[in-house]
Amino acid sequence: MHEFDAALTRLPEPLREQTRGWLGQYLDNNEFPALPAVLNSVVRVWACSEFIARSCLRDKGVLTDLADSGDLAAAYTQSGMRERLRLRLDGVVDADDLGARLRRFRRREMVRIGWRDIAGWAELNETLRDLSELAEVCIDEALRCLYQWQCDLWGTPRDAEGGAQHMAVIGMGKLGGCELNYSSDIDLIFAYPEIGETDGARSRSTDEFFTALGRKLINALDAHTAEGQVFRVDMRLRPYGDSGPLVMSFDAFENYYQNQGREWERYAMIKARIVGGDYDRGRELLARLRPFVFRRYLDYGALDSLRELKTMIMREVSRRGMENNIKLGRGGIREIEFIGQAFQLIRGGRDTRLQERQILPVLAHLREEGQLPDYAADELTEAYVFYGMREPAASRP
């Protein structure tokens, strides 16, 4: 323990003894990877994140694997997360096996992302991108396996021309904006191209097929098992909310938004992004919805709807005693997003650069165009980055 003593003395009690205890448990049966960067950062990382410390104690090989592979020390390439998950899913046999492998992979990558964040090896953008990419590849690769097993069971869902159909998974909120943080749920919506049937011995409707597939995907990600949970899944942003169908055809989906879509749904759809399944057809669906989200005229009427939505949120924040919450409280993350997204809804139909899912590029563009004073855009940007860096890596169990 002597090599860590100097770092431990800088910690306040009782954090010092707690971290010392974790280090002792680990060193009883393991040695830390002999990398200076790991040895120099472990006390800081474990002191700041109980999740990382306990994950390393639970799975004694995870830290060695991350260090020896070089994954802990470097940022991933664009396809790095997906490549690593596919290797770990090779030979997966059923839904239970899939769930266990996803949860082990998620734990490994959360340790890696959190370690790089706390140790100061990753900028905020890398952390948010990696968290979002982790969720996306888990969704898409799980769906790939589940779809094939569902086809083996019921046959392949076909369209009117006989082509195979796949479900499109729409990521909303922070997942859609590639701004996922450690404690985020993943907000999803499911849709499929068109009504049809499967080609199995006993055909099923595409609605029945994709509803069953959607439920299996939610269970693969959301269920609590001995290995933990991948991500909490929230489906309430879909058409009609909890009372609506779990999955809809593209035509029914578009018809809902064009005829019944409410202003708060325009606001929510700003961040919509395809995160699994049929990416090409899914992007076509989102393109069909763009006129609903971004009006061709300057839509100042959106301000009244945003005010009403803001009032509802603040009323709920007050009821739950969350006034100091960095996300929902006054001056928090949500208020910064409201400012940028108000401009998006009002002007996004004419200014396509405002049809952007991430808030920081929106603020930068508003600054360039003189829509926000320099000082206001700078303060909002600095506050958003500050809040993002305050999101604790220990907040996800």
Tab-separated table of C-alpha atoms in Angstrom:
chain	number	residue	atom	x	y	z
A	1	MET	CA	0.000	0.000	0.000
A	2	HIS	CA	2.983	2.297	0.531
A	3	GLU	CA	3.077	3.476	-3.091
A	4	PHE	CA	-0.451	4.858	-2.642
A	5	ASP	CA	-0.030	6.342	0.830
A	6	ALA	CA	0.905	9.843	-0.306
A	7	ALA	CA	-2.166	10.071	-2.535
A	8	LEU	CA	-4.400	8.645	0.210
A	9	THR	CA	-3.305	11.249	2.733
A	10	ARG	CA	-4.723	13.965	0.510
A	11	LEU	CA	-8.234	12.504	0.812
A	12	PRO	CA	-10.654	13.587	3.528
A	13	GLU	CA	-11.917	11.108	6.096
A	14	PRO	CA	-13.828	8.754	5.835
A	15	LEU	CA	-13.140	8.662	2.078
A	16	ARG	CA	-9.490	7.906	2.827
A	17	GLU	CA	-10.224	4.741	4.780
A	18	GLN	CA	-12.901	3.593	2.373
A	19	THR	CA	-10.535	3.918	-0.583
A	20	ARG	CA	-7.722	2.301	1.393
A	21	GLY	CA	-10.027	-0.614	2.130
A	22	TRP	CA	-10.873	-1.084	-1.545
A	23	LEU	CA	-7.200	-0.963	-2.505
A	24	GLY	CA	-6.413	-3.546	0.160
A	25	GLN	CA	-9.145	-5.895	-1.072
A	26	TYR	CA	-7.883	-5.639	-4.620
A	27	LEU	CA	-4.234	-6.146	-3.721
A	28	ASP	CA	-5.001	-9.251	-1.646
A	29	ASN	CA	-5.422	-11.314	-4.812
A	30	ASN	CA	-4.341	-9.023	-7.636
A	31	GLU	CA	-1.653	-6.623	-8.679
A	32	PHE	CA	-2.421	-3.369	-10.408
A	33	PRO	CA	-1.253	-3.254	-14.019
A	34	ALA	CA	2.302	-1.959	-14.008
A	35	LEU	CA	1.438	1.127	-16.000
A	36	PRO	CA	2.468	4.417	-14.394
A	37	ALA	CA	-0.693	6.113	-15.602
A	38	VAL	CA	-2.890	3.515	-13.844
A	39	LEU	CA	-0.838	3.522	-10.646
A	40	ASN	CA	-0.791	7.316	-10.515
A	41	SER	CA	-4.535	7.690	-11.082
A	42	VAL	CA	-6.126	4.801	-9.181
A	43	VAL	CA	-6.520	6.574	-5.843
A	44	ARG	CA	-8.146	9.605	-7.429
A	45	VAL	CA	-10.436	7.503	-9.628
A	46	TRP	CA	-11.545	5.102	-6.904
A	47	ALA	CA	-12.051	7.900	-4.407
A	48	CYS	CA	-14.313	9.724	-6.879
A	49	SER	CA	-16.256	6.715	-8.157
A	50	GLU	CA	-17.538	3.930	-5.957
A	51	PHE	CA	-18.973	2.333	-9.097
A	52	ILE	CA	-15.526	1.984	-10.700
A	53	ALA	CA	-13.915	0.689	-7.503
A	54	ARG	CA	-16.615	-1.909	-6.894
A	55	SER	CA	-16.639	-2.951	-10.558
A	56	CYS	CA	-12.898	-3.634	-10.414
A	57	LEU	CA	-13.381	-5.632	-7.205
A	58	ARG	CA	-16.306	-7.597	-8.647
A	59	ASP	CA	-14.571	-8.444	-11.914
A	60	LYS	CA	-10.907	-8.766	-11.003
A	61	GLY	CA	-9.829	-9.009	-14.648
A	62	VAL	CA	-11.505	-5.887	-15.995
A	63	LEU	CA	-8.750	-3.426	-15.092
A	64	THR	CA	-5.980	-5.705	-16.346
A	65	ASP	CA	-7.897	-6.237	-19.585
A	66	LEU	CA	-8.402	-2.510	-20.105
A	67	ALA	CA	-4.750	-1.742	-19.378
A	68	ASP	CA	-3.166	-4.604	-21.330
A	69	SER	CA	-5.367	-4.013	-24.384
A	70	GLY	CA	-4.453	-0.312	-24.450
A	71	ASP	CA	-8.137	0.620	-24.300
A	72	LEU	CA	-7.777	2.548	-21.059
A	73	ALA	CA	-5.027	4.794	-22.360
A	74	ALA	CA	-6.445	5.837	-25.734
A	75	ALA	CA	-9.602	7.178	-27.316
A	76	TYR	CA	-11.485	4.741	-29.520
A	77	THR	CA	-11.646	5.073	-33.282
A	78	GLN	CA	-15.039	5.786	-34.848
A	79	SER	CA	-16.007	2.088	-35.019
A	80	GLY	CA	-13.994	0.969	-32.000
A	81	MET	CA	-16.913	0.482	-29.608
A	82	ARG	CA	-18.902	-1.599	-32.084
A	83	GLU	CA	-15.925	-3.765	-33.024
A	84	ARG	CA	-15.266	-4.613	-29.382
A	85	LEU	CA	-18.883	-5.483	-28.664
A	86	ARG	CA	-19.148	-7.712	-31.732
A	87	LEU	CA	-16.127	-9.683	-30.561
A	88	ARG	CA	-17.785	-10.212	-27.184
A	89	LEU	CA	-21.079	-11.268	-28.774
A	90	ASP	CA	-19.455	-13.812	-31.058
A	91	GLY	CA	-21.160	-17.159	-30.506
A	92	VAL	CA	-24.028	-15.776	-28.408
A	93	VAL	CA	-26.688	-18.505	-28.161
A	94	ASP	CA	-29.885	-17.029	-26.719
A	95	ALA	CA	-31.491	-14.019	-25.032
A	96	ASP	CA	-30.149	-14.872	-21.567
A	97	ASP	CA	-26.613	-15.217	-22.890
A	98	LEU	CA	-27.030	-11.979	-24.839
A	99	GLY	CA	-28.200	-10.108	-21.732
A	100	ALA	CA	-25.264	-11.333	-19.655
A	101	ARG	CA	-22.696	-10.415	-22.301
A	102	LEU	CA	-24.200	-6.973	-22.828
A	103	ARG	CA	-24.079	-6.263	-19.095
A	104	ARG	CA	-20.456	-7.358	-18.762
A	105	PHE	CA	-19.498	-5.254	-21.770
A	106	ARG	CA	-21.370	-2.258	-20.414
A	107	ARG	CA	-19.590	-2.576	-17.046
A	108	ARG	CA	-16.173	-2.788	-18.753
A	109	GLU	CA	-16.815	0.252	-20.918
A	110	MET	CA	-18.310	2.320	-18.088
A	111	VAL	CA	-15.150	1.661	-16.064
A	112	ARG	CA	-13.053	2.747	-19.038
A	113	ILE	CA	-15.091	5.882	-19.785
A	114	GLY	CA	-15.331	6.927	-16.143
A	115	TRP	CA	-11.624	6.296	-15.498
A	116	ARG	CA	-10.544	8.390	-18.479
A	117	ASP	CA	-12.962	11.136	-17.427
A	118	ILE	CA	-11.907	11.346	-13.766
A	119	ALA	CA	-8.196	10.934	-14.497
A	120	GLY	CA	-8.393	13.889	-16.875
A	121	TRP	CA	-7.443	11.881	-19.962
A	122	ALA	CA	-10.664	12.648	-21.872
A	123	GLU	CA	-12.373	15.908	-22.738
A	124	LEU	CA	-16.089	16.305	-22.056
A	125	ASN	CA	-16.986	15.763	-25.719
A	126	GLU	CA	-15.209	12.401	-25.750
A	127	THR	CA	-16.983	11.277	-22.579
A	128	LEU	CA	-20.447	12.221	-23.871
A	129	ARG	CA	-19.709	10.678	-27.259
A	130	ASP	CA	-18.476	7.414	-25.737
A	131	LEU	CA	-21.462	7.105	-23.401
A	132	SER	CA	-23.830	7.705	-26.311
A	133	GLU	CA	-21.927	5.306	-28.559
A	134	LEU	CA	-22.002	2.641	-25.843
A	135	ALA	CA	-25.788	2.873	-25.641
A	136	GLU	CA	-26.191	2.893	-29.422
A	137	VAL	CA	-24.052	-0.157	-30.139
A	138	CYS	CA	-25.739	-2.094	-27.320
A	139	ILE	CA	-29.141	-1.260	-28.840
A	140	ASP	CA	-28.164	-2.054	-32.419
A	141	GLU	CA	-26.165	-5.209	-31.777
A	142	ALA	CA	-28.779	-6.591	-29.394
A	143	LEU	CA	-31.465	-5.884	-32.000
A	144	ARG	CA	-29.407	-7.640	-34.681
A	145	CYS	CA	-29.323	-10.850	-32.612
A	146	LEU	CA	-32.942	-10.652	-31.457
A	147	TYR	CA	-34.242	-9.955	-34.962
A	148	GLN	CA	-32.579	-13.073	-36.353
A	149	TRP	CA	-33.932	-15.250	-33.550
A	150	GLN	CA	-37.412	-13.777	-34.057
A	151	CYS	CA	-37.208	-14.510	-37.783
A	152	ASP	CA	-36.149	-18.099	-37.024
A	153	LEU	CA	-39.248	-18.410	-34.850
A	154	TRP	CA	-41.928	-16.631	-36.923
A	155	GLY	CA	-40.401	-16.031	-40.335
A	156	THR	CA	-39.063	-12.808	-41.864
A	157	PRO	CA	-41.430	-9.814	-42.022
A	158	ARG	CA	-42.020	-8.812	-45.652
A	159	ASP	CA	-43.314	-5.697	-47.389
A	160	ALA	CA	-45.715	-5.628	-50.369
A	161	GLU	CA	-42.839	-6.290	-52.805
A	162	GLY	CA	-41.525	-9.197	-50.756
A	163	GLY	CA	-38.553	-7.341	-49.315
A	164	ALA	CA	-37.398	-8.019	-45.764
A	165	GLN	CA	-38.384	-5.369	-43.230
A	166	HIS	CA	-36.386	-4.212	-40.225
A	167	MET	CA	-37.348	-2.057	-37.264
A	168	ALA	CA	-35.927	1.445	-36.901
A	169	VAL	CA	-35.026	2.535	-33.373
A	170	ILE	CA	-35.230	6.283	-32.769
A	171	GLY	CA	-33.131	7.709	-29.959
A	172	MET	CA	-34.544	10.793	-28.278
A	173	GLY	CA	-33.257	13.269	-25.707
A	174	LYS	CA	-29.613	13.047	-24.719
A	175	LEU	CA	-29.079	9.805	-26.593
A	176	GLY	CA	-30.371	11.384	-29.800
A	177	GLY	CA	-28.135	14.393	-29.250
A	178	CYS	CA	-25.031	12.259	-28.487
A	179	GLU	CA	-24.983	13.971	-25.082
A	180	LEU	CA	-25.717	10.990	-22.840
A	181	ASN	CA	-24.363	11.245	-19.317
A	182	TYR	CA	-23.667	8.634	-16.644
A	183	SER	CA	-27.115	8.744	-15.074
A	184	SER	CA	-29.237	9.107	-18.223
A	185	ASP	CA	-32.117	6.878	-19.201
A	186	ILE	CA	-32.328	6.099	-22.902
A	187	ASP	CA	-35.518	7.426	-24.514
A	188	LEU	CA	-36.534	5.255	-27.462
A	189	ILE	CA	-39.279	5.051	-30.098
A	190	PHE	CA	-39.827	2.032	-32.383
A	191	ALA	CA	-41.176	2.092	-35.959
A	192	TYR	CA	-41.226	-0.245	-38.971
A	193	PRO	CA	-41.605	0.566	-42.689
A	194	GLU	CA	-44.993	-0.832	-43.669
A	195	ILE	CA	-47.819	-3.188	-42.793
A	196	GLY	CA	-47.305	-6.744	-44.007
A	197	GLU	CA	-46.799	-10.312	-42.838
A	198	THR	CA	-44.014	-12.740	-42.032
A	199	ASP	CA	-43.141	-15.576	-44.402
A	200	GLY	CA	-43.172	-18.279	-41.741
A	201	ALA	CA	-45.259	-21.476	-41.723
A	202	ARG	CA	-47.814	-19.599	-39.637
A	203	SER	CA	-47.604	-16.006	-40.773
A	204	ARG	CA	-47.825	-13.154	-38.295
A	205	SER	CA	-48.564	-9.509	-38.965
A	206	THR	CA	-45.621	-7.137	-39.031
A	207	ASP	CA	-47.239	-5.302	-36.133
A	208	GLU	CA	-47.238	-8.466	-34.027
A	209	PHE	CA	-43.687	-9.345	-35.090
A	210	PHE	CA	-42.164	-5.954	-34.274
A	211	THR	CA	-44.146	-5.520	-31.056
A	212	ALA	CA	-42.718	-8.800	-29.778
A	213	LEU	CA	-39.249	-7.803	-31.004
A	214	GLY	CA	-39.490	-4.418	-29.281
A	215	ARG	CA	-40.431	-6.019	-25.966
A	216	LYS	CA	-37.493	-8.395	-26.192
A	217	LEU	CA	-35.124	-5.510	-26.921
A	218	ILE	CA	-36.396	-3.550	-23.914
A	219	ASN	CA	-35.951	-6.591	-21.701
A	220	ALA	CA	-32.421	-7.221	-22.995
A	221	LEU	CA	-31.405	-3.683	-22.027
A	222	ASP	CA	-33.598	-2.743	-19.078
A	223	ALA	CA	-34.117	-5.907	-17.001
A	224	HIS	CA	-32.278	-6.209	-13.687
A	225	THR	CA	-30.278	-9.447	-13.489
A	226	ALA	CA	-27.396	-10.799	-11.423
A	227	GLU	CA	-25.117	-8.980	-13.892
A	228	GLY	CA	-26.935	-5.681	-13.355
A	229	GLN	CA	-28.631	-3.562	-16.012
A	230	VAL	CA	-27.476	-2.240	-19.388
A	231	PHE	CA	-29.578	0.963	-19.583
A	232	ARG	CA	-32.908	2.102	-18.195
A	233	VAL	CA	-35.303	2.330	-21.148
A	234	ASP	CA	-38.041	4.967	-21.317
A	235	MET	CA	-40.673	4.584	-24.054
A	236	ARG	CA	-43.008	7.394	-22.954
A	237	LEU	CA	-42.050	9.773	-25.773
A	238	ARG	CA	-43.666	7.550	-28.409
A	239	PRO	CA	-46.986	8.576	-30.024
A	240	TYR	CA	-49.800	8.500	-27.435
A	241	GLY	CA	-47.252	7.786	-24.672
A	242	ASP	CA	-47.797	4.785	-22.402
A	243	SER	CA	-51.319	4.308	-23.776
A	244	GLY	CA	-50.113	4.000	-27.376
A	245	PRO	CA	-48.835	0.994	-29.326
A	246	LEU	CA	-45.232	0.012	-28.665
A	247	VAL	CA	-44.395	0.180	-32.368
A	248	MET	CA	-46.057	1.796	-35.400
A	249	SER	CA	-45.671	1.698	-39.175
A	250	PHE	CA	-43.954	4.651	-40.816
A	251	ASP	CA	-47.217	5.879	-42.338
A	252	ALA	CA	-49.072	5.718	-39.016
A	253	PHE	CA	-46.125	7.391	-37.324
A	254	GLU	CA	-46.048	10.272	-39.800
A	255	ASN	CA	-49.833	10.637	-39.721
A	256	TYR	CA	-49.783	10.995	-35.937
A	257	TYR	CA	-47.253	13.809	-35.921
A	258	GLN	CA	-48.763	15.678	-38.843
A	259	ASN	CA	-52.312	15.557	-37.459
A	260	GLN	CA	-52.008	15.174	-33.688
A	261	GLY	CA	-48.439	16.158	-32.812
A	262	ARG	CA	-48.223	18.693	-29.995
A	263	GLU	CA	-45.744	21.507	-29.526
A	264	TRP	CA	-43.790	19.680	-26.832
A	265	GLU	CA	-43.368	16.805	-29.310
A	266	ARG	CA	-41.843	19.222	-31.821
A	267	TYR	CA	-39.428	20.206	-29.084
A	268	ALA	CA	-38.615	16.553	-28.325
A	269	MET	CA	-38.127	15.629	-31.984
A	270	ILE	CA	-35.316	18.164	-32.436
A	271	LYS	CA	-32.901	15.578	-31.027
A	272	ALA	CA	-34.399	12.488	-32.730
A	273	ARG	CA	-31.740	10.245	-34.305
A	274	ILE	CA	-31.692	6.670	-35.588
A	275	VAL	CA	-29.706	4.541	-33.133
A	276	GLY	CA	-30.449	1.000	-34.263
A	277	GLY	CA	-31.979	-1.296	-36.847
A	278	ASP	CA	-32.735	0.053	-40.315
A	279	TYR	CA	-30.666	3.246	-40.370
A	280	ASP	CA	-31.364	4.166	-43.999
A	281	ARG	CA	-35.137	3.772	-43.878
A	282	GLY	CA	-35.224	5.319	-40.423
A	283	ARG	CA	-33.447	8.448	-41.651
A	284	GLU	CA	-35.987	8.686	-44.458
A	285	LEU	CA	-38.757	8.644	-41.839
A	286	LEU	CA	-37.135	11.451	-39.854
A	287	ALA	CA	-36.770	13.454	-43.059
A	288	ARG	CA	-40.507	13.085	-43.620
A	289	LEU	CA	-41.107	14.535	-40.146
A	290	ARG	CA	-38.800	17.526	-40.584
A	291	PRO	CA	-41.601	19.900	-41.741
A	292	PHE	CA	-43.462	19.118	-38.514
A	293	VAL	CA	-40.447	20.048	-36.382
A	294	PHE	CA	-39.035	22.971	-38.370
A	295	ARG	CA	-41.642	25.275	-39.919
A	296	ARG	CA	-40.842	27.188	-43.098
A	297	TYR	CA	-41.927	30.478	-41.550
A	298	LEU	CA	-40.633	32.257	-38.447
A	299	ASP	CA	-42.655	30.413	-35.815
A	300	TYR	CA	-42.905	32.836	-32.878
A	301	GLY	CA	-45.965	30.944	-31.646
A	302	ALA	CA	-43.584	28.256	-30.406
A	303	LEU	CA	-42.551	30.616	-27.591
A	304	ASP	CA	-45.939	30.355	-25.890
A	305	SER	CA	-45.791	26.568	-25.991
A	306	LEU	CA	-42.250	26.557	-24.609
A	307	ARG	CA	-43.311	28.864	-21.794
A	308	GLU	CA	-46.136	26.477	-20.902
A	309	LEU	CA	-43.773	23.501	-20.994
A	310	LYS	CA	-41.210	25.358	-18.886
A	311	THR	CA	-43.899	26.261	-16.330
A	312	MET	CA	-44.997	22.631	-16.093
A	313	ILE	CA	-41.415	21.457	-15.558
A	314	MET	CA	-40.686	24.070	-12.876
A	315	ARG	CA	-43.925	23.206	-11.091
A	316	GLU	CA	-42.868	19.544	-10.991
A	317	VAL	CA	-39.339	20.494	-9.899
A	318	SER	CA	-40.783	22.494	-7.009
A	319	ARG	CA	-43.158	19.681	-6.038
A	320	ARG	CA	-40.268	17.218	-5.861
A	321	GLY	CA	-37.938	19.617	-4.028
A	322	MET	CA	-35.381	19.609	-6.851
A	323	GLU	CA	-34.769	23.359	-7.129
A	324	ASN	CA	-31.001	22.832	-6.836
A	325	ASN	CA	-30.867	19.996	-9.360
A	326	ILE	CA	-28.211	20.841	-11.974
A	327	LYS	CA	-30.333	19.424	-14.771
A	328	LEU	CA	-33.845	20.667	-13.954
A	329	GLY	CA	-33.364	23.497	-11.445
A	330	ARG	CA	-33.293	27.201	-12.192
A	331	GLY	CA	-30.225	28.067	-14.256
A	332	GLY	CA	-29.520	24.379	-14.931
A	333	ILE	CA	-28.921	22.268	-18.027
A	334	ARG	CA	-32.560	22.219	-19.108
A	335	GLU	CA	-32.809	26.025	-19.077
A	336	ILE	CA	-29.709	26.317	-21.274
A	337	GLU	CA	-31.278	23.856	-23.702
A	338	PHE	CA	-34.557	25.768	-23.664
A	339	ILE	CA	-32.803	28.932	-24.794
A	340	GLY	CA	-31.119	27.256	-27.758
A	341	GLN	CA	-34.119	25.167	-28.721
A	342	ALA	CA	-36.468	28.150	-28.703
A	343	PHE	CA	-34.359	29.615	-31.516
A	344	GLN	CA	-34.347	26.236	-33.254
A	345	LEU	CA	-38.130	25.970	-33.286
A	346	ILE	CA	-38.635	29.594	-34.327
A	347	ARG	CA	-35.924	29.871	-36.994
A	348	GLY	CA	-34.891	26.290	-37.813
A	349	GLY	CA	-37.133	26.051	-40.874
A	350	ARG	CA	-35.243	28.877	-42.573
A	351	ASP	CA	-31.796	28.395	-41.088
A	352	THR	CA	-30.799	24.756	-41.586
A	353	ARG	CA	-27.718	25.171	-39.387
A	354	LEU	CA	-30.131	25.314	-36.471
A	355	GLN	CA	-31.397	21.833	-37.354
A	356	GLU	CA	-28.688	20.498	-35.060
A	357	ARG	CA	-29.157	17.971	-32.249
A	358	GLN	CA	-26.383	19.167	-29.941
A	359	ILE	CA	-26.807	22.349	-27.957
A	360	LEU	CA	-23.212	23.645	-28.035
A	361	PRO	CA	-23.025	23.999	-31.860
A	362	VAL	CA	-26.423	25.735	-31.724
A	363	LEU	CA	-25.142	28.280	-29.198
A	364	ALA	CA	-22.017	28.834	-31.304
A	365	HIS	CA	-24.119	29.472	-34.421
A	366	LEU	CA	-26.451	31.848	-32.584
A	367	ARG	CA	-23.381	33.760	-31.427
A	368	GLU	CA	-21.961	33.955	-34.963
A	369	GLU	CA	-25.270	35.196	-36.379
A	370	GLY	CA	-25.721	37.811	-33.653
A	371	GLN	CA	-28.899	36.143	-32.354
A	372	LEU	CA	-27.263	35.914	-28.929
A	373	PRO	CA	-24.821	38.498	-27.552
A	374	ASP	CA	-21.258	37.218	-27.293
A	375	TYR	CA	-21.260	37.376	-23.499
A	376	ALA	CA	-24.546	35.435	-23.232
A	377	ALA	CA	-23.470	32.688	-25.630
A	378	ASP	CA	-20.111	32.388	-23.852
A	379	GLU	CA	-21.707	32.196	-20.404
A	380	LEU	CA	-24.253	29.607	-21.524
A	381	THR	CA	-21.539	27.509	-23.155
A	382	GLU	CA	-19.259	27.694	-20.119
A	383	ALA	CA	-22.129	26.765	-17.800
A	384	TYR	CA	-23.174	23.813	-19.941
A	385	VAL	CA	-19.616	22.445	-20.049
A	386	PHE	CA	-19.231	23.037	-16.302
A	387	TYR	CA	-22.444	21.135	-15.537
A	388	GLY	CA	-21.400	18.327	-17.856
A	389	MET	CA	-18.100	17.940	-16.031
A	390	ARG	CA	-19.880	17.871	-12.676
A	391	GLU	CA	-21.959	14.805	-13.590
A	392	PRO	CA	-20.438	12.208	-11.218
A	393	ALA	CA	-19.082	8.959	-12.643
A	394	ALA	CA	-20.340	7.278	-9.478
A	395	SER	CA	-23.960	8.086	-10.250
A	396	ARG	CA	-24.631	4.934	-12.241
A	397	PRO	CA	-24.780	1.783	-10.092
